[in-house]
Short mmCIF file of C-alpha atoms in Angstrom, two decimals:
data_model
loop_
_atom_site.label_atom_id
_atom_site.label_comp_id
_atom_site.label_asym_id
_atom_site.label_seq_id
_atom_site.Cartn_x
_atom_site.Cartn_y
_atom_site.Cartn_z
CA UNK A 1 -7.40 33.77 -12.10
CA UNK A 2 -10.40 32.02 -10.67
CA UNK A 3 -9.60 28.99 -12.72
CA UNK A 4 -6.35 28.52 -10.91
CA UNK A 5 -8.11 28.54 -7.55
CA UNK A 6 -10.58 25.88 -8.58
CA UNK A 7 -7.80 23.78 -10.01
CA UNK A 8 -5.83 24.11 -6.81
CA UNK A 9 -8.88 23.22 -4.78
CA UNK A 10 -9.46 20.06 -6.78
CA UNK A 11 -5.80 19.12 -6.48
CA UNK A 12 -5.97 19.66 -2.73
CA UNK A 13 -9.07 17.48 -2.41
CA UNK A 14 -7.45 14.73 -4.43
CA UNK A 15 -4.24 14.79 -2.40
CA UNK A 16 -6.13 14.71 0.91
CA UNK A 17 -8.21 11.75 -0.25
CA UNK A 18 -5.06 10.02 -1.42
CA UNK A 19 -2.98 10.71 1.68
CA UNK A 20 -5.69 9.80 4.15
CA UNK A 21 -6.48 6.47 2.55
CA UNK A 22 -3.03 5.31 1.46
CA UNK A 23 0.28 4.76 3.16
CA UNK A 24 2.69 6.62 0.92
CA UNK A 25 5.90 6.35 2.91
CA UNK A 26 6.78 2.98 1.44
CA UNK A 27 10.41 3.42 0.44
CA UNK A 28 12.10 2.21 -2.72
CA UNK A 29 15.12 1.34 -0.60
CA UNK A 30 12.94 -1.24 1.16
CA UNK A 31 12.51 -3.04 -2.13
CA UNK A 32 16.22 -2.91 -2.97
CA UNK A 33 17.12 -4.27 0.48
CA UNK A 34 14.53 -7.06 0.30
CA UNK A 35 15.76 -8.04 -3.16
CA UNK A 36 19.39 -8.18 -2.06
CA UNK A 37 18.54 -10.33 0.96
CA UNK A 38 16.49 -12.66 -1.26
CA UNK A 39 19.36 -13.09 -3.72
CA UNK A 40 21.71 -13.99 -0.86
CA UNK A 41 19.13 -16.46 0.44
CA UNK A 42 18.79 -18.04 -2.99
CA UNK A 43 22.59 -18.20 -3.36
CA UNK A 44 22.75 -20.16 -0.09
CA UNK A 45 20.24 -22.65 -1.46
CA UNK A 46 22.26 -23.09 -4.64
CA UNK A 47 25.34 -23.74 -2.51
CA UNK A 48 23.48 -26.16 -0.27
CA UNK A 49 22.02 -28.18 -3.11
CA UNK A 50 25.25 -27.89 -5.14
CA UNK A 51 23.23 -27.29 -8.23
CA UNK A 52 23.99 -24.29 -10.33
CA UNK A 53 21.24 -22.09 -11.68
CA UNK A 54 19.84 -23.16 -15.09
CA UNK A 55 20.83 -26.81 -14.57
CA UNK A 56 18.71 -27.81 -11.67
CA UNK A 57 16.22 -30.24 -13.10
CA UNK A 58 17.13 -33.03 -10.73
CA UNK A 59 17.92 -31.60 -7.34
CA UNK A 60 14.42 -31.77 -5.96
CA UNK A 61 14.62 -35.51 -6.15
CA UNK A 62 18.18 -35.92 -4.94
CA UNK A 63 18.11 -33.15 -2.42
CA UNK A 64 15.34 -34.55 -0.28
CA UNK A 65 17.66 -37.09 1.29
CA UNK A 66 20.71 -34.85 1.42
CA UNK A 67 22.23 -33.59 4.62
CA UNK A 68 24.75 -30.77 4.73
CA UNK A 69 26.04 -28.23 7.24
CA UNK A 70 24.45 -30.38 9.95
CA UNK A 71 20.95 -29.79 8.66
CA UNK A 72 18.57 -31.85 6.59
CA UNK A 73 16.89 -30.42 3.54
CA UNK A 74 13.70 -29.33 5.26
CA UNK A 75 15.34 -27.62 8.25
CA UNK A 76 17.69 -25.76 5.95
CA UNK A 77 14.90 -24.55 3.68
CA UNK A 78 12.76 -23.41 6.57
CA UNK A 79 15.63 -21.61 8.26
CA UNK A 80 16.74 -19.94 5.05
CA UNK A 81 13.19 -18.84 4.26
CA UNK A 82 12.49 -17.50 7.72
CA UNK A 83 15.77 -15.55 7.88
CA UNK A 84 15.19 -14.04 4.43
CA UNK A 85 11.61 -13.08 5.29
CA UNK A 86 12.58 -11.68 8.68
CA UNK A 87 15.49 -9.62 7.32
CA UNK A 88 13.50 -8.36 4.34
CA UNK A 89 10.58 -7.26 6.52
CA UNK A 90 12.78 -5.56 9.13
CA UNK A 91 14.84 -3.72 6.52
CA UNK A 92 11.63 -2.76 4.73
CA UNK A 93 10.22 -1.43 7.97
CA UNK A 94 13.42 0.46 8.76
CA UNK A 95 13.63 2.28 5.41
CA UNK A 96 9.94 3.14 5.35
CA UNK A 97 10.09 4.46 8.86
CA UNK A 98 13.04 6.62 7.89
CA UNK A 99 11.16 7.97 4.92
CA UNK A 100 8.07 8.68 7.03
CA UNK A 101 10.14 10.51 9.60
CA UNK A 102 11.83 12.63 6.95
CA UNK A 103 8.43 13.62 5.55
CA UNK A 104 7.14 14.39 9.03
CA UNK A 105 4.59 11.62 8.81
CA UNK A 106 3.75 8.88 11.24
CA UNK A 107 4.51 5.24 10.59
CA UNK A 108 1.37 3.92 12.25
CA UNK A 109 -1.73 5.48 10.79
CA UNK A 110 -5.11 3.91 10.09
CA UNK A 111 -4.03 3.49 6.47
CA UNK A 112 -0.71 1.83 7.25
CA UNK A 113 -2.48 -0.60 9.59
CA UNK A 114 -5.03 -1.37 6.89
CA UNK A 115 -2.16 -1.94 4.47
CA UNK A 116 -0.49 -4.34 6.86
CA UNK A 117 -3.65 -6.35 7.58
CA UNK A 118 -4.56 -6.65 3.91
CA UNK A 119 -1.00 -7.60 3.02
CA UNK A 120 -0.69 -10.18 5.78
CA UNK A 121 -3.88 -12.15 5.14
CA UNK A 122 -2.73 -13.72 1.83
CA UNK A 123 0.88 -13.85 3.05
CA UNK A 124 0.14 -15.81 6.23
CA UNK A 125 -2.26 -18.05 4.32
CA UNK A 126 0.57 -18.73 1.85
CA UNK A 127 3.04 -19.41 4.63
CA UNK A 128 0.81 -22.05 6.19
CA UNK A 129 0.00 -23.47 2.75
CA UNK A 130 3.73 -23.88 2.03
CA UNK A 131 4.39 -25.54 5.37
CA UNK A 132 1.69 -28.07 4.54
CA UNK A 133 3.21 -28.62 1.08
CA UNK A 134 6.60 -29.32 2.67
CA UNK A 135 5.12 -31.58 5.31
CA UNK A 136 3.35 -33.60 2.61
CA UNK A 137 6.47 -33.80 0.49
CA UNK A 138 5.58 -31.53 -2.42
CA UNK A 139 8.89 -29.66 -2.25
CA UNK A 140 8.89 -28.62 -5.87
CA UNK A 141 5.76 -26.51 -5.40
CA UNK A 142 6.97 -24.58 -2.38
CA UNK A 143 9.06 -21.89 -4.11
CA UNK A 144 6.43 -21.10 -6.78
CA UNK A 145 3.67 -21.10 -4.15
CA UNK A 146 5.53 -18.46 -2.11
CA UNK A 147 5.71 -16.32 -5.26
CA UNK A 148 1.98 -16.67 -5.94
CA UNK A 149 0.85 -15.85 -2.41
CA UNK A 150 3.32 -12.99 -2.07
CA UNK A 151 2.03 -11.58 -5.36
CA UNK A 152 -1.55 -11.85 -4.12
CA UNK A 153 -0.52 -10.11 -0.89
CA UNK A 154 0.97 -7.23 -2.90
CA UNK A 155 -2.10 -6.88 -5.11
CA UNK A 156 -4.35 -6.95 -2.06
CA UNK A 157 -2.25 -4.38 -0.19
CA UNK A 158 -1.81 -2.08 -3.19
CA UNK A 159 -5.20 -0.48 -2.55
CA UNK A 160 -3.74 1.08 0.57
CA UNK A 161 -0.35 2.22 -0.65
CA UNK A 162 1.45 3.29 -3.83
CA UNK A 163 -0.41 1.65 -6.68
CA UNK A 164 2.79 0.56 -8.46
CA UNK A 165 2.92 -2.34 -6.03
CA UNK A 166 0.01 -3.94 -7.83
CA UNK A 167 2.03 -4.53 -10.99
CA UNK A 168 4.91 -6.00 -9.03
CA UNK A 169 2.34 -8.34 -7.47
CA UNK A 170 0.96 -9.42 -10.83
CA UNK A 171 4.50 -10.10 -12.09
CA UNK A 172 5.20 -12.28 -9.02
CA UNK A 173 1.98 -14.25 -9.60
CA UNK A 174 2.92 -14.92 -13.23
CA UNK A 175 6.40 -16.11 -12.21
CA UNK A 176 4.83 -18.35 -9.57
CA UNK A 177 2.41 -19.93 -12.03
CA UNK A 178 5.28 -20.58 -14.45
CA UNK A 179 7.14 -22.24 -11.59
CA UNK A 180 4.18 -24.53 -10.85
CA UNK A 181 4.35 -25.74 -14.43
CA UNK A 182 8.14 -25.96 -14.85
CA UNK A 183 8.73 -27.52 -11.46
CA UNK A 184 12.51 -27.79 -11.63
CA UNK A 185 12.91 -24.06 -12.17
CA UNK A 186 11.16 -23.02 -8.97
CA UNK A 187 14.22 -21.71 -7.22
CA UNK A 188 15.49 -19.84 -10.24
CA UNK A 189 12.12 -18.13 -10.69
CA UNK A 190 12.09 -17.46 -6.96
CA UNK A 191 15.44 -15.67 -7.22
CA UNK A 192 14.13 -13.64 -10.16
CA UNK A 193 10.84 -12.75 -8.45
CA UNK A 194 12.04 -11.98 -4.94
CA UNK A 195 15.54 -10.84 -5.83
CA UNK A 196 15.79 -9.17 -9.20
CA UNK A 197 12.22 -7.84 -9.51
CA UNK A 198 12.43 -6.29 -6.03
CA UNK A 199 15.67 -4.56 -6.87
CA UNK A 200 14.39 -3.24 -10.20
CA UNK A 201 11.14 -2.10 -8.63
CA UNK A 202 12.92 -0.63 -5.65
CA UNK A 203 15.19 1.47 -7.86
CA UNK A 204 12.22 2.60 -9.96
CA UNK A 205 10.18 3.60 -6.91
CA UNK A 206 13.16 5.27 -5.31
CA UNK A 207 13.69 7.44 -8.38
CA UNK A 208 9.97 8.15 -8.69
CA UNK A 209 8.97 8.91 -5.08
CA UNK A 210 11.91 9.09 -2.71
CA UNK A 211 13.97 11.92 -4.08
CA UNK B 1 -21.90 30.50 -15.68
CA UNK B 2 -23.80 32.12 -12.82
CA UNK B 3 -25.84 29.03 -12.49
CA UNK B 4 -22.76 26.92 -11.87
CA UNK B 5 -21.28 29.31 -9.36
CA UNK B 6 -24.53 29.11 -7.44
CA UNK B 7 -24.13 25.38 -7.17
CA UNK B 8 -20.77 25.79 -5.42
CA UNK B 9 -21.49 25.02 -1.82
CA UNK B 10 -20.75 27.80 0.68
CA UNK B 11 -20.17 25.23 3.40
CA UNK B 12 -17.10 24.05 1.52
CA UNK B 13 -15.78 27.52 0.85
CA UNK B 14 -12.82 26.87 3.12
CA UNK B 15 -9.67 24.81 2.99
CA UNK B 16 -10.12 23.11 6.34
CA UNK B 17 -13.69 22.04 5.64
CA UNK B 18 -12.68 20.81 2.20
CA UNK B 19 -9.92 18.80 3.83
CA UNK B 20 -12.20 17.28 6.47
CA UNK B 21 -14.75 16.26 3.87
CA UNK B 22 -12.07 14.85 1.53
CA UNK B 23 -10.81 12.60 4.32
CA UNK B 24 -14.30 11.49 5.33
CA UNK B 25 -15.30 10.76 1.74
CA UNK B 26 -12.75 7.95 1.51
CA UNK B 27 -12.62 6.73 5.12
CA UNK B 28 -15.32 5.53 7.50
CA UNK B 29 -15.13 6.87 11.04
CA UNK B 30 -11.89 8.81 11.46
CA UNK B 31 -10.83 10.10 14.87
CA UNK B 32 -10.13 13.70 15.78
CA UNK B 33 -6.37 13.37 16.10
CA UNK B 34 -5.96 11.64 12.76
CA UNK B 35 -7.81 14.44 10.98
CA UNK B 36 -5.86 17.02 12.95
CA UNK B 37 -2.50 15.54 11.98
CA UNK B 38 -3.47 14.94 8.39
CA UNK B 39 -4.49 18.56 7.91
CA UNK B 40 -1.85 20.02 10.23
CA UNK B 41 -4.26 21.97 12.42
CA UNK B 42 -4.67 23.05 16.03
CA UNK B 43 -7.38 21.54 18.23
CA UNK B 44 -9.45 24.71 18.34
CA UNK B 45 -9.27 25.36 14.63
CA UNK B 46 -10.42 21.87 13.71
CA UNK B 47 -13.17 21.83 16.35
CA UNK B 48 -14.78 25.01 15.03
CA UNK B 49 -14.90 23.72 11.45
CA UNK B 50 -16.23 20.38 12.56
CA UNK B 51 -18.99 22.17 14.41
CA UNK B 52 -19.93 24.05 11.26
CA UNK B 53 -20.10 20.87 9.20
CA UNK B 54 -22.08 19.15 11.91
CA UNK B 55 -24.59 21.98 11.95
CA UNK B 56 -25.20 21.37 8.24
CA UNK B 57 -25.61 17.68 9.07
CA UNK B 58 -22.80 16.86 6.67
CA UNK B 59 -20.93 14.84 9.26
CA UNK B 60 -21.95 12.67 12.18
CA UNK B 61 -20.15 12.16 15.44
CA UNK B 62 -19.57 9.10 17.56
CA UNK B 63 -18.17 9.26 21.08
CA UNK B 64 -16.90 6.22 22.88
CA UNK B 65 -14.46 5.22 25.55
CA UNK B 66 -11.36 3.22 24.82
CA UNK B 67 -10.35 2.12 28.28
CA UNK B 68 -10.63 5.37 30.22
CA UNK B 69 -9.86 7.64 27.30
CA UNK B 70 -12.68 9.24 25.35
CA UNK B 71 -12.39 8.85 21.60
CA UNK B 72 -14.40 10.89 19.16
CA UNK B 73 -14.75 9.74 15.59
CA UNK B 74 -16.39 11.34 12.60
CA UNK B 75 -18.02 10.13 9.41
CA UNK B 76 -19.69 11.83 6.47
CA UNK B 77 -23.48 11.54 6.32
CA UNK B 78 -25.33 10.62 3.14
CA UNK B 79 -26.39 14.23 2.78
CA UNK B 80 -22.81 15.36 3.29
CA UNK B 81 -21.45 13.00 0.66
CA UNK B 82 -24.06 14.10 -1.84
CA UNK B 83 -23.38 17.77 -1.17
CA UNK B 84 -19.64 17.26 -1.51
CA UNK B 85 -20.03 15.38 -4.77
CA UNK B 86 -22.19 18.18 -6.14
CA UNK B 87 -19.56 20.67 -5.07
CA UNK B 88 -16.87 18.66 -6.85
CA UNK B 89 -18.94 18.47 -10.01
CA UNK B 90 -19.53 22.22 -9.89
CA UNK B 91 -15.80 22.86 -9.55
CA UNK B 92 -15.09 20.64 -12.54
CA UNK B 93 -17.85 22.23 -14.58
CA UNK B 94 -16.44 25.67 -13.85
CA UNK B 95 -13.01 24.62 -14.96
CA UNK B 96 -14.33 23.15 -18.20
CA UNK B 97 -16.38 26.23 -18.92
CA UNK B 98 -13.48 28.56 -18.35
CA UNK B 99 -11.30 26.48 -20.60
CA UNK B 100 -13.88 26.65 -23.34
CA UNK B 101 -14.17 30.40 -23.02
CA UNK B 102 -10.44 30.72 -23.31
CA UNK B 103 -10.43 28.58 -26.43
CA UNK B 104 -13.11 30.63 -28.12
CA UNK B 105 -11.30 33.90 -27.53
#
């Protein structure tokens, strides 16, 4: 009898510590949405460069001088990247907010702000890093570098939200490092990391936490 | 057995106070409203328990103004953290002991 009380008490303490220090309203649907957007973004790049996945060894060298749809290579890449990032973040925000509202929790709490700050520091660093890479002409390293910095952002943020995010982050970092080595496969790995991994992870987290 | 029960802290013999301490164990300086919402309490209810913990010197209080609004934040003191950890250990010890007794029966 007493045992049950103590057990309950410990469980209560643990859940309060957890809830007050982590943002747990992160929705699996956010991941699925971000992954879908990323796949569309990658598909656009494949169309633009007219290189099909798995056969893209050469386009980094040919593509630099290409112009299509009234845009040069760099403008197109930037625009595509910014639209994908913007859409993924807004959809992610939307689904998490919906989940928070359903659970009667607030979106902006000290822990969600901490999550955001810790997530954004590596991400913004990576964004600037990639802009410099592009400006200096190292196009082949851009896609893998976004994977690496995004992975670091996830690992860094995972302390303040569902811990599963950490493993997604590590997977992104590994894909990014592979892409640094096998330069021609950057975009393909990018599509796997941002598209497919997000969707798989999103479904897993949805089944685990959202229902 | 009796010895362990003695080491359970009376100050934490209450859900609200347990909740407050749990939050302050893992966060530095949390404001009143955040604690209130996290635990789902009324102003008066939370205030009375905070007063009790303050009396034991388990938590410390900081008052400041953000613009014109007063903002009160709370943090666990070293003494408070130690006492809470002891309480946790006692709870765990009790559970283990009871399990063992059950096994031996």
